[in-house]
Amino acid sequence: MHTVVVGTSGVTASDVLAVARDGARIELSGEAVAALAAAREIVDALAAKPDPVYGVSTGFGALATRHISTELRAQLQRNIVRSHAAGMGPRVEREVVRALMFLRLKTVCSGHTGVRPEVAQTMADVLNAGITPVVHEYGSLGCSGDLAPLSHCALTLMGEGDAEGPDGVVRPAGELLAEHGIAPVELREKEGLALLNGTDGMLGMLVMALADLEMLYKSADITAALSLEGLLGTDKVLAPELHAIRPHPGQAASAANMLAVLKDSQLTGHHQDDAPRVQDAYSVRCAPQVAGAGRDTMAHARLVAERELASAVDNPVVLPDGRVESNGNFHGAPVAYVLDFLAIAAADLASIAERRTDRLLDKNRSHGLPPFLADDAGVDSGLMIAQYTQAALVSELKRLAVPASADSIPSSAMQEDHVSMGWSAARKLRTAVDNLTRVVAVELYAATRAVELREGLTPAPASRAVIEAVRKAGVQGPGPDRFLAPDLAAADAFVRGGQLVAAAESVTGPLQ
């Protein structure tokens, strides 16, 4: 099994994906253990002094003005975890919780939090054992970080609350720790706060969304190319020299992908005599511009994610010179903004895909295709309601594109008077990515049928590879009406599992 070694300088996106989705094991580097021990010495020295230090010997948030006596500090750390584990609603996905815990461990190992090495090791042990704390949908305002979700994770480290075992069964966390020989942690000064105070949930979801969107943007380039073929459109608009004079890198990449898929097609550029066209509709002609803008948005989001993955997000932080300083680095705005940007891009990509699907189904705009791609229009409805389903998904995507980060609800008696809502931005982006996959699947279903209905014209070799693969995957071709839901589900699985991209790349080579 792959092992991820956590040091003091952050982790990579591939590390997050390996732990969250693939169950990679985690080890702490010697450098990280040494940094943890050194920072802990600083915290212990401050804890022994009579002067109050935030997070070490005081209360939290609006209660930070109270100095906590030595004998009450362990209770304080337990209490902050218990009281902040206040989430409600459905459980979030296992991969999200694993990413959340792993990214908190990343910050702990930076040596800026003052957490003891044994606490960090317990975090790694819990992840390695396949134990997943129960974390709920609602509770985070994204500032100070993802408090409630992280608190539910910290509760498991204490042997309290509920968690899911490696067998998928939810049980008391204490029982699961005991079965795997893991001793619950007894939190000391600063540790409770350090386990709760970060952007880890929203960051983990950003990293996973970027991985999914990278595949989906390639998929959308492929389905756009297939729709162009089905509509007998022209591929001249994809010429590199046209995109070079508007040098957005994402646009050039999408155009190059479509051109690669369409290579040697006999369906492009026919512009029939009975429906003369000087230009294709925007949804066809501007496909690279829209998909390209989304790709460039992803590039910016990836840059933000990389910076955050290299960050130590906590408050207060232990500095190399021995100071323990309060700060605002836990604020989720940088991550929240790009999560919202990506939701907007996903909605627009879905919207243009739906417009191409609708064009394929409309006999007045499809340039010779049967109404709704039906076998016997009137007797058969064809893909009419498949487009309804796609339209409903696009409408939902537009609602999900409303930014969460534009909102703020003050909390903690106005001490935390401006919050990021980054967790909410991340949660709705996950839904958006899920629905975008379905929208692309419907376009794939319609476009492959349209291409097959162009009898006497040979599609591009890459298109033929896609059609052959999708038919083998259980998505049926043209014919009389049938129960459509299984076909659409199979198309969704084909896109979601990366088979669409793999089929096209078997001919084109790696797409951008």
Short mmCIF file of C-alpha atoms in Angstrom, two decimals:
data_model
loop_
_atom_site.label_atom_id
_atom_site.label_comp_id
_atom_site.label_asym_id
_atom_site.label_seq_id
_atom_site.Cartn_x
_atom_site.Cartn_y
_atom_site.Cartn_z
CA MET A 1 0.00 0.00 0.00
CA HIS A 2 1.17 3.51 -0.82
CA THR A 3 2.56 5.45 2.15
CA VAL A 4 2.39 9.23 2.57
CA VAL A 5 5.10 10.75 4.77
CA VAL A 6 4.04 13.95 6.51
CA GLY A 7 6.79 16.48 7.18
CA THR A 8 6.88 20.10 8.28
CA SER A 9 6.43 21.77 4.90
CA GLY A 10 2.92 20.74 3.94
CA VAL A 11 1.53 18.09 1.62
CA THR A 12 0.55 17.81 -2.05
CA ALA A 13 -2.83 17.39 -3.69
CA SER A 14 -1.85 13.86 -4.70
CA ASP A 15 -1.11 13.10 -1.02
CA VAL A 16 -4.62 14.24 -0.07
CA LEU A 17 -6.23 12.11 -2.78
CA ALA A 18 -4.13 9.09 -1.83
CA VAL A 19 -5.21 9.28 1.82
CA ALA A 20 -8.82 10.38 1.29
CA ARG A 21 -9.78 8.13 -1.60
CA ASP A 22 -7.22 5.35 -1.79
CA GLY A 23 -6.64 4.62 1.90
CA ALA A 24 -2.90 5.33 1.78
CA ARG A 25 -1.02 4.84 5.05
CA ILE A 26 0.52 7.79 6.86
CA GLU A 27 3.88 8.12 8.54
CA LEU A 28 5.33 11.09 10.41
CA SER A 29 8.81 12.13 9.34
CA GLY A 30 11.59 12.44 11.89
CA GLU A 31 11.72 16.14 11.06
CA ALA A 32 8.03 16.51 11.93
CA VAL A 33 8.39 14.68 15.25
CA ALA A 34 11.32 16.92 16.19
CA ALA A 35 9.40 20.07 15.24
CA LEU A 36 6.39 18.91 17.25
CA ALA A 37 8.55 18.33 20.32
CA ALA A 38 10.32 21.70 20.00
CA ALA A 39 7.06 23.64 19.68
CA ARG A 40 5.61 21.75 22.62
CA GLU A 41 8.49 22.83 24.82
CA ILE A 42 7.59 26.45 24.06
CA VAL A 43 3.95 25.88 24.97
CA ASP A 44 4.85 24.07 28.19
CA ALA A 45 7.14 26.95 29.20
CA LEU A 46 4.38 29.49 28.60
CA ALA A 47 1.86 27.35 30.46
CA ALA A 48 4.11 27.41 33.53
CA LYS A 49 4.17 31.20 33.62
CA PRO A 50 1.54 33.31 35.43
CA ASP A 51 0.90 35.53 32.39
CA PRO A 52 -2.22 34.56 30.40
CA VAL A 53 -1.60 33.36 26.81
CA TYR A 54 -4.53 32.92 24.42
CA GLY A 55 -5.30 29.29 23.75
CA VAL A 56 -2.84 28.12 26.39
CA SER A 57 -4.18 29.56 29.61
CA THR A 58 -7.32 31.45 28.57
CA GLY A 59 -10.79 30.72 27.31
CA PHE A 60 -11.64 30.93 23.60
CA GLY A 61 -13.33 33.32 21.22
CA ALA A 62 -15.50 35.79 23.11
CA LEU A 63 -14.45 34.05 26.37
CA ALA A 64 -10.75 34.73 25.82
CA THR A 65 -10.61 37.29 28.63
CA ARG A 66 -10.82 34.64 31.34
CA HIS A 67 -7.53 33.31 32.73
CA ILE A 68 -7.78 29.56 33.36
CA SER A 69 -6.00 28.10 36.37
CA THR A 70 -3.59 25.17 35.91
CA GLU A 71 -5.89 22.56 37.44
CA LEU A 72 -8.73 23.42 35.02
CA ARG A 73 -6.77 23.48 31.76
CA ALA A 74 -7.13 19.80 30.85
CA GLN A 75 -10.86 20.16 31.45
CA LEU A 76 -10.85 23.27 29.26
CA GLN A 77 -9.32 21.34 26.34
CA ARG A 78 -11.82 18.49 26.69
CA ASN A 79 -14.67 20.95 26.99
CA ILE A 80 -13.82 22.86 23.82
CA VAL A 81 -13.89 19.63 21.82
CA ARG A 82 -17.15 18.42 23.34
CA SER A 83 -18.95 21.75 23.07
CA HIS A 84 -17.75 22.46 19.54
CA ALA A 85 -18.78 18.99 18.28
CA ALA A 86 -22.21 20.44 17.58
CA GLY A 87 -22.84 19.42 13.99
CA MET A 88 -26.27 18.44 12.71
CA GLY A 89 -27.77 16.84 9.64
CA PRO A 90 -26.64 13.95 7.43
CA ARG A 91 -23.15 12.49 7.67
CA VAL A 92 -20.61 13.81 5.21
CA GLU A 93 -18.76 11.40 2.97
CA ARG A 94 -15.94 9.20 4.25
CA GLU A 95 -13.43 10.69 1.81
CA VAL A 96 -14.22 14.20 3.06
CA VAL A 97 -13.62 13.21 6.69
CA ARG A 98 -10.34 11.49 5.83
CA ALA A 99 -9.17 14.57 3.92
CA LEU A 100 -10.25 16.77 6.82
CA MET A 101 -8.28 14.76 9.39
CA PHE A 102 -5.24 14.38 7.18
CA LEU A 103 -5.02 18.10 6.48
CA ARG A 104 -5.34 18.92 10.17
CA LEU A 105 -2.48 16.49 10.78
CA LYS A 106 -0.51 18.33 8.09
CA THR A 107 -0.79 21.59 10.04
CA VAL A 108 -0.10 19.90 13.37
CA CYS A 109 3.14 18.47 11.93
CA SER A 110 4.29 21.92 10.81
CA GLY A 111 5.63 22.58 14.29
CA HIS A 112 3.57 25.76 14.62
CA THR A 113 0.71 24.41 16.75
CA GLY A 114 2.33 23.21 19.99
CA VAL A 115 0.67 19.80 19.87
CA ARG A 116 2.63 16.89 21.36
CA PRO A 117 4.06 14.26 19.00
CA GLU A 118 1.90 11.54 20.56
CA VAL A 119 -1.28 13.39 19.61
CA ALA A 120 -0.13 13.65 16.00
CA GLN A 121 0.75 9.97 15.99
CA THR A 122 -2.72 9.10 17.27
CA MET A 123 -4.25 11.06 14.40
CA ALA A 124 -2.17 9.02 11.95
CA ASP A 125 -3.05 5.78 13.75
CA VAL A 126 -6.79 6.48 13.53
CA LEU A 127 -6.56 7.15 9.79
CA ASN A 128 -4.37 4.08 9.22
CA ALA A 129 -6.88 1.93 11.09
CA GLY A 130 -9.65 3.01 8.73
CA ILE A 131 -11.63 4.64 11.53
CA THR A 132 -13.73 7.55 10.27
CA PRO A 133 -15.35 9.97 12.73
CA VAL A 134 -19.01 10.80 12.19
CA VAL A 135 -19.07 14.37 10.88
CA HIS A 136 -22.31 16.17 10.05
CA GLU A 137 -23.32 18.38 7.13
CA TYR A 138 -24.05 21.53 9.12
CA GLY A 139 -21.98 23.33 11.73
CA SER A 140 -19.11 25.13 10.01
CA LEU A 141 -19.10 28.84 9.14
CA GLY A 142 -15.62 28.53 7.64
CA CYS A 143 -14.18 30.77 10.36
CA SER A 144 -12.45 30.11 12.67
CA GLY A 145 -11.96 27.35 10.18
CA ASP A 146 -14.18 24.27 10.09
CA LEU A 147 -14.73 24.14 13.85
CA ALA A 148 -17.64 21.74 14.25
CA PRO A 149 -16.43 19.15 11.68
CA LEU A 150 -12.91 19.16 13.15
CA SER A 151 -14.33 18.89 16.66
CA HIS A 152 -16.15 15.68 15.76
CA CYS A 153 -12.81 14.31 14.54
CA ALA A 154 -11.05 15.40 17.75
CA LEU A 155 -13.81 13.76 19.77
CA THR A 156 -12.88 10.43 18.21
CA LEU A 157 -9.24 10.94 19.23
CA MET A 158 -10.50 11.30 22.82
CA GLY A 159 -12.41 8.02 22.50
CA GLU A 160 -15.79 9.75 22.59
CA GLY A 161 -18.69 10.09 20.16
CA ASP A 162 -19.33 7.81 17.21
CA ALA A 163 -17.17 6.70 14.32
CA GLU A 164 -17.35 4.34 11.37
CA GLY A 165 -15.10 1.32 11.47
CA PRO A 166 -13.26 -0.11 8.47
CA ASP A 167 -16.24 -2.44 7.99
CA GLY A 168 -18.55 0.54 7.44
CA VAL A 169 -20.45 0.06 10.71
CA VAL A 170 -20.91 3.08 12.99
CA ARG A 171 -20.02 2.33 16.62
CA PRO A 172 -18.81 4.15 19.74
CA ALA A 173 -15.38 5.59 19.00
CA GLY A 174 -13.92 4.22 22.24
CA GLU A 175 -14.72 0.65 21.21
CA LEU A 176 -13.11 1.12 17.79
CA LEU A 177 -9.93 2.62 19.28
CA ALA A 178 -9.64 -0.25 21.75
CA GLU A 179 -10.05 -2.86 19.03
CA HIS A 180 -7.14 -1.34 17.12
CA GLY A 181 -4.93 -0.87 20.15
CA ILE A 182 -5.13 2.93 20.05
CA ALA A 183 -5.11 4.75 23.38
CA PRO A 184 -7.44 7.79 23.59
CA VAL A 185 -5.55 11.08 23.93
CA GLU A 186 -5.62 13.17 27.10
CA LEU A 187 -5.48 16.70 25.76
CA ARG A 188 -3.22 19.28 27.36
CA GLU A 189 -2.81 23.06 27.00
CA LYS A 190 -3.40 24.40 23.50
CA GLU A 191 -4.11 20.97 21.99
CA GLY A 192 -7.89 21.07 21.91
CA LEU A 193 -7.87 24.39 20.12
CA ALA A 194 -5.11 23.30 17.71
CA LEU A 195 -7.17 20.30 16.59
CA LEU A 196 -10.18 22.45 15.67
CA ASN A 197 -8.91 25.62 14.07
CA GLY A 198 -8.37 25.29 10.32
CA THR A 199 -9.71 25.37 6.77
CA ASP A 200 -9.12 21.64 6.36
CA GLY A 201 -12.61 20.53 5.37
CA MET A 202 -13.11 23.12 2.68
CA LEU A 203 -9.55 22.61 1.43
CA GLY A 204 -9.96 18.84 1.21
CA MET A 205 -13.16 19.24 -0.77
CA LEU A 206 -11.45 21.77 -3.06
CA VAL A 207 -8.62 19.34 -3.82
CA MET A 208 -11.05 16.53 -4.63
CA ALA A 209 -13.29 18.79 -6.73
CA LEU A 210 -10.30 19.91 -8.79
CA ALA A 211 -9.37 16.28 -9.48
CA ASP A 212 -12.93 15.49 -10.56
CA LEU A 213 -13.29 18.64 -12.65
CA GLU A 214 -10.05 17.99 -14.50
CA MET A 215 -11.56 14.75 -15.78
CA LEU A 216 -14.95 16.37 -16.44
CA TYR A 217 -13.51 19.19 -18.52
CA LYS A 218 -11.80 16.65 -20.77
CA SER A 219 -15.08 14.74 -20.93
CA ALA A 220 -16.98 17.89 -21.91
CA ASP A 221 -14.49 18.61 -24.71
CA ILE A 222 -15.13 15.11 -26.04
CA THR A 223 -18.92 15.37 -25.90
CA ALA A 224 -18.79 18.84 -27.49
CA ALA A 225 -16.78 17.35 -30.36
CA LEU A 226 -19.30 14.53 -30.76
CA SER A 227 -22.16 17.06 -30.79
CA LEU A 228 -20.34 19.09 -33.44
CA GLU A 229 -20.12 15.94 -35.56
CA GLY A 230 -23.76 15.10 -34.96
CA LEU A 231 -24.76 18.60 -36.11
CA LEU A 232 -22.46 18.44 -39.17
CA GLY A 233 -20.65 21.49 -37.82
CA THR A 234 -17.30 22.86 -38.89
CA ASP A 235 -14.05 22.20 -37.10
CA LYS A 236 -12.36 25.19 -38.74
CA VAL A 237 -13.16 27.30 -35.66
CA LEU A 238 -10.85 25.03 -33.65
CA ALA A 239 -7.73 25.95 -35.62
CA PRO A 240 -4.80 26.81 -33.32
CA GLU A 241 -4.09 30.10 -35.09
CA LEU A 242 -7.55 31.39 -34.17
CA HIS A 243 -6.98 30.70 -30.50
CA ALA A 244 -3.44 32.03 -30.52
CA ILE A 245 -4.73 35.56 -31.14
CA ARG A 246 -6.76 35.37 -27.92
CA PRO A 247 -4.15 33.66 -25.77
CA HIS A 248 -6.16 32.18 -22.92
CA PRO A 249 -4.44 28.87 -22.19
CA GLY A 250 -7.60 27.00 -21.22
CA GLN A 251 -9.33 27.97 -24.45
CA ALA A 252 -6.41 26.73 -26.53
CA ALA A 253 -6.36 23.45 -24.60
CA SER A 254 -10.08 22.81 -25.11
CA ALA A 255 -9.89 23.63 -28.81
CA ALA A 256 -6.90 21.32 -29.20
CA ASN A 257 -8.78 18.52 -27.44
CA MET A 258 -11.82 18.90 -29.68
CA LEU A 259 -9.64 19.02 -32.78
CA ALA A 260 -7.83 15.85 -31.70
CA VAL A 261 -11.14 14.02 -31.20
CA LEU A 262 -12.45 15.20 -34.59
CA LYS A 263 -9.34 14.28 -36.59
CA ASP A 264 -10.25 12.49 -39.86
CA SER A 265 -14.01 12.91 -39.34
CA GLN A 266 -16.21 12.82 -42.43
CA LEU A 267 -19.06 14.54 -40.61
CA THR A 268 -17.56 17.99 -40.08
CA GLY A 269 -18.18 20.99 -42.31
CA HIS A 270 -21.12 19.71 -44.35
CA HIS A 271 -23.45 22.70 -43.76
CA GLN A 272 -26.26 21.16 -45.80
CA ASP A 273 -27.87 22.79 -48.80
CA ASP A 274 -31.37 22.58 -47.32
CA ALA A 275 -30.22 24.46 -44.21
CA PRO A 276 -27.32 26.68 -45.24
CA ARG A 277 -25.08 27.97 -42.47
CA VAL A 278 -22.34 30.50 -42.51
CA GLN A 279 -21.53 29.80 -38.86
CA ASP A 280 -22.46 27.24 -36.22
CA ALA A 281 -24.48 28.30 -33.20
CA TYR A 282 -22.64 29.70 -30.19
CA SER A 283 -23.09 26.51 -28.17
CA VAL A 284 -21.01 24.69 -30.80
CA ARG A 285 -18.70 27.42 -32.05
CA CYS A 286 -17.86 28.87 -28.62
CA ALA A 287 -17.40 25.56 -26.81
CA PRO A 288 -13.62 26.10 -26.35
CA GLN A 289 -14.12 29.63 -25.07
CA VAL A 290 -16.57 28.57 -22.35
CA ALA A 291 -14.77 25.38 -21.35
CA GLY A 292 -11.47 27.22 -21.57
CA ALA A 293 -12.60 29.93 -19.16
CA GLY A 294 -13.52 27.19 -16.71
CA ARG A 295 -10.12 25.58 -17.16
CA ASP A 296 -8.40 28.89 -16.39
CA THR A 297 -10.58 29.27 -13.30
CA MET A 298 -9.42 25.82 -12.25
CA ALA A 299 -5.80 26.89 -12.72
CA HIS A 300 -6.32 29.77 -10.30
CA ALA A 301 -8.12 27.51 -7.83
CA ARG A 302 -5.27 25.02 -8.05
CA LEU A 303 -2.78 27.77 -7.20
CA VAL A 304 -4.81 28.74 -4.13
CA ALA A 305 -5.03 25.08 -3.09
CA GLU A 306 -1.27 24.62 -3.44
CA ARG A 307 -0.62 27.64 -1.25
CA GLU A 308 -3.06 26.41 1.37
CA LEU A 309 -1.57 22.91 1.29
CA ALA A 310 1.79 24.48 2.18
CA SER A 311 0.27 26.54 5.02
CA ALA A 312 0.10 26.08 8.78
CA VAL A 313 -3.38 27.26 9.72
CA ASP A 314 -3.93 27.68 13.44
CA ASN A 315 -4.57 30.34 16.07
CA PRO A 316 -2.48 31.10 18.01
CA VAL A 317 0.67 29.84 16.27
CA VAL A 318 4.07 28.99 17.67
CA LEU A 319 6.79 30.94 15.85
CA PRO A 320 10.43 29.81 15.53
CA ASP A 321 11.61 32.61 17.83
CA GLY A 322 9.45 31.25 20.66
CA ARG A 323 6.57 33.66 20.41
CA VAL A 324 2.98 32.38 20.49
CA GLU A 325 0.92 34.88 18.51
CA SER A 326 -2.74 35.27 17.65
CA ASN A 327 -3.53 35.74 13.96
CA GLY A 328 -6.30 35.53 11.39
CA ASN A 329 -4.88 32.86 9.08
CA PHE A 330 -7.78 30.53 9.84
CA HIS A 331 -10.16 32.72 7.83
CA GLY A 332 -11.47 30.72 4.88
CA ALA A 333 -11.92 33.54 2.35
CA PRO A 334 -9.11 32.48 -0.06
CA VAL A 335 -10.49 28.96 -0.30
CA ALA A 336 -14.16 29.97 -0.19
CA TYR A 337 -13.83 32.31 -3.15
CA VAL A 338 -12.35 29.72 -5.50
CA LEU A 339 -14.89 27.12 -4.40
CA ASP A 340 -17.59 29.54 -5.50
CA PHE A 341 -15.74 30.41 -8.72
CA LEU A 342 -15.65 26.72 -9.62
CA ALA A 343 -19.39 26.33 -8.98
CA ILE A 344 -20.04 29.19 -11.40
CA ALA A 345 -17.80 27.62 -14.05
CA ALA A 346 -19.45 24.21 -13.58
CA ALA A 347 -22.92 25.74 -14.05
CA ASP A 348 -21.87 27.46 -17.28
CA LEU A 349 -20.22 24.34 -18.69
CA ALA A 350 -23.41 22.40 -17.95
CA SER A 351 -25.52 25.14 -19.49
CA ILE A 352 -23.70 25.13 -22.83
CA ALA A 353 -23.74 21.31 -22.93
CA GLU A 354 -27.50 21.31 -22.42
CA ARG A 355 -27.93 23.81 -25.28
CA ARG A 356 -26.05 21.48 -27.63
CA THR A 357 -28.22 18.56 -26.53
CA ASP A 358 -31.39 20.56 -27.16
CA ARG A 359 -30.11 21.49 -30.63
CA LEU A 360 -29.47 17.83 -31.47
CA LEU A 361 -33.09 17.03 -30.53
CA ASP A 362 -34.83 19.89 -32.38
CA LYS A 363 -35.57 18.97 -36.00
CA ASN A 364 -35.63 22.67 -36.93
CA ARG A 365 -32.03 23.17 -35.81
CA SER A 366 -30.42 19.73 -36.05
CA HIS A 367 -29.82 19.83 -39.82
CA GLY A 368 -31.53 16.65 -40.83
CA LEU A 369 -31.76 14.57 -37.68
CA PRO A 370 -35.14 13.06 -36.70
CA PRO A 371 -37.17 14.89 -34.02
CA PHE A 372 -35.80 14.08 -30.57
CA LEU A 373 -33.58 11.48 -32.28
CA ALA A 374 -36.64 9.22 -32.17
CA ASP A 375 -36.99 6.02 -34.19
CA ASP A 376 -40.58 6.80 -35.27
CA ALA A 377 -41.34 10.34 -34.10
CA GLY A 378 -44.86 10.60 -32.72
CA VAL A 379 -45.01 6.95 -31.82
CA ASP A 380 -41.63 7.32 -30.14
CA SER A 381 -40.62 10.28 -27.96
CA GLY A 382 -36.92 9.55 -28.29
CA LEU A 383 -34.73 11.57 -25.96
CA MET A 384 -37.27 14.30 -25.25
CA ILE A 385 -37.43 13.69 -21.51
CA ALA A 386 -33.74 12.93 -21.20
CA GLN A 387 -33.26 16.59 -22.14
CA TYR A 388 -35.84 17.57 -19.50
CA THR A 389 -33.76 15.76 -16.92
CA GLN A 390 -30.65 17.51 -18.17
CA ALA A 391 -32.41 20.87 -18.03
CA ALA A 392 -33.51 20.23 -14.44
CA LEU A 393 -29.91 19.46 -13.50
CA VAL A 394 -28.70 22.66 -15.17
CA SER A 395 -31.30 24.70 -13.33
CA GLU A 396 -30.09 23.22 -10.05
CA LEU A 397 -26.49 23.99 -11.03
CA LYS A 398 -27.42 27.62 -11.59
CA ARG A 399 -28.86 27.83 -8.08
CA LEU A 400 -25.73 26.20 -6.70
CA ALA A 401 -23.65 28.86 -8.47
CA VAL A 402 -24.95 31.56 -6.11
CA PRO A 403 -21.85 32.30 -4.00
CA ALA A 404 -21.79 31.21 -0.39
CA SER A 405 -18.77 33.42 0.30
CA ALA A 406 -20.81 36.58 -0.27
CA ASP A 407 -22.67 35.77 2.94
CA SER A 408 -21.53 36.23 6.53
CA ILE A 409 -23.40 35.59 9.78
CA PRO A 410 -21.66 37.00 12.89
CA SER A 411 -21.05 34.56 15.73
CA SER A 412 -19.39 34.22 19.14
CA ALA A 413 -21.00 37.32 20.61
CA MET A 414 -19.69 39.43 17.69
CA GLN A 415 -16.07 38.40 18.28
CA GLU A 416 -16.20 36.38 15.08
CA ASP A 417 -18.14 39.05 13.23
CA HIS A 418 -17.14 38.15 9.66
CA VAL A 419 -17.04 34.55 8.48
CA SER A 420 -16.22 32.94 5.13
CA MET A 421 -18.95 30.29 4.70
CA GLY A 422 -16.26 28.26 2.92
CA TRP A 423 -17.59 24.90 4.15
CA SER A 424 -20.97 25.72 2.59
CA ALA A 425 -19.23 26.72 -0.65
CA ALA A 426 -17.44 23.37 -0.66
CA ARG A 427 -20.55 21.35 0.07
CA LYS A 428 -22.52 22.90 -2.78
CA LEU A 429 -19.56 22.51 -5.15
CA ARG A 430 -19.58 18.77 -4.48
CA THR A 431 -23.24 18.67 -5.53
CA ALA A 432 -22.44 20.81 -8.57
CA VAL A 433 -19.66 18.48 -9.69
CA ASP A 434 -21.98 15.50 -9.24
CA ASN A 435 -24.70 17.12 -11.34
CA LEU A 436 -22.26 18.32 -14.01
CA THR A 437 -21.22 14.69 -14.48
CA ARG A 438 -24.85 13.77 -15.18
CA VAL A 439 -25.27 16.67 -17.63
CA VAL A 440 -22.21 15.59 -19.60
CA ALA A 441 -23.55 12.02 -19.59
CA VAL A 442 -26.83 13.13 -21.19
CA GLU A 443 -24.95 15.03 -23.90
CA LEU A 444 -22.85 11.94 -24.50
CA TYR A 445 -26.00 9.84 -24.83
CA ALA A 446 -27.59 12.24 -27.32
CA ALA A 447 -24.43 12.98 -29.32
CA THR A 448 -23.46 9.35 -29.84
CA ARG A 449 -26.97 8.55 -31.05
CA ALA A 450 -26.91 11.55 -33.41
CA VAL A 451 -23.57 10.51 -34.90
CA GLU A 452 -24.84 6.97 -35.46
CA LEU A 453 -27.92 8.34 -37.24
CA ARG A 454 -25.74 10.11 -39.83
CA GLU A 455 -25.75 7.10 -42.14
CA GLY A 456 -23.25 7.13 -44.97
CA LEU A 457 -20.82 9.43 -43.17
CA THR A 458 -17.93 8.07 -41.12
CA PRO A 459 -17.20 9.70 -37.77
CA ALA A 460 -13.69 10.36 -36.52
CA PRO A 461 -11.72 7.35 -35.27
CA ALA A 462 -11.80 8.75 -31.72
CA SER A 463 -15.56 9.16 -31.95
CA ARG A 464 -15.92 5.59 -33.15
CA ALA A 465 -13.81 4.41 -30.18
CA VAL A 466 -16.09 6.30 -27.78
CA ILE A 467 -19.25 4.93 -29.36
CA GLU A 468 -17.94 1.37 -29.29
CA ALA A 469 -16.87 1.68 -25.64
CA VAL A 470 -20.09 3.30 -24.44
CA ARG A 471 -22.20 0.64 -26.17
CA LYS A 472 -20.14 -2.09 -24.47
CA ALA A 473 -20.79 -0.29 -21.17
CA GLY A 474 -24.53 -0.84 -21.55
CA VAL A 475 -25.63 2.43 -23.16
CA GLN A 476 -27.80 1.39 -26.10
CA GLY A 477 -27.86 3.09 -29.48
CA PRO A 478 -30.71 4.28 -31.75
CA GLY A 479 -33.97 2.36 -31.80
CA PRO A 480 -37.56 2.36 -30.56
CA ASP A 481 -38.41 3.86 -27.18
CA ARG A 482 -37.28 1.93 -24.12
CA PHE A 483 -36.86 2.45 -20.40
CA LEU A 484 -34.31 5.29 -20.49
CA ALA A 485 -33.22 5.55 -16.86
CA PRO A 486 -30.85 2.52 -17.01
CA ASP A 487 -29.21 3.90 -20.18
CA LEU A 488 -28.69 7.28 -18.53
CA ALA A 489 -27.31 5.65 -15.39
CA ALA A 490 -24.86 3.65 -17.49
CA ALA A 491 -23.80 6.80 -19.35
CA ASP A 492 -23.28 8.56 -16.01
CA ALA A 493 -21.11 5.71 -14.74
CA PHE A 494 -19.15 5.74 -18.01
CA VAL A 495 -18.30 9.44 -17.59
CA ARG A 496 -17.84 9.31 -13.82
CA GLY A 497 -15.43 6.40 -13.98
CA GLY A 498 -13.19 8.07 -16.57
CA GLN A 499 -14.05 5.56 -19.30
CA LEU A 500 -15.12 8.29 -21.72
CA VAL A 501 -11.74 10.00 -21.50
CA ALA A 502 -9.93 6.66 -21.70
CA ALA A 503 -11.84 5.65 -24.85
CA ALA A 504 -11.04 8.90 -26.64
CA GLU A 505 -7.41 8.89 -25.52
CA SER A 506 -6.97 5.35 -26.85
CA VAL A 507 -6.97 7.06 -30.25
CA THR A 508 -5.88 10.65 -29.59
CA GLY A 509 -3.25 10.02 -26.96
CA PRO A 510 -3.32 12.10 -23.75
CA LEU A 511 -5.70 15.07 -23.93
CA GLN A 512 -4.89 18.36 -22.25
#
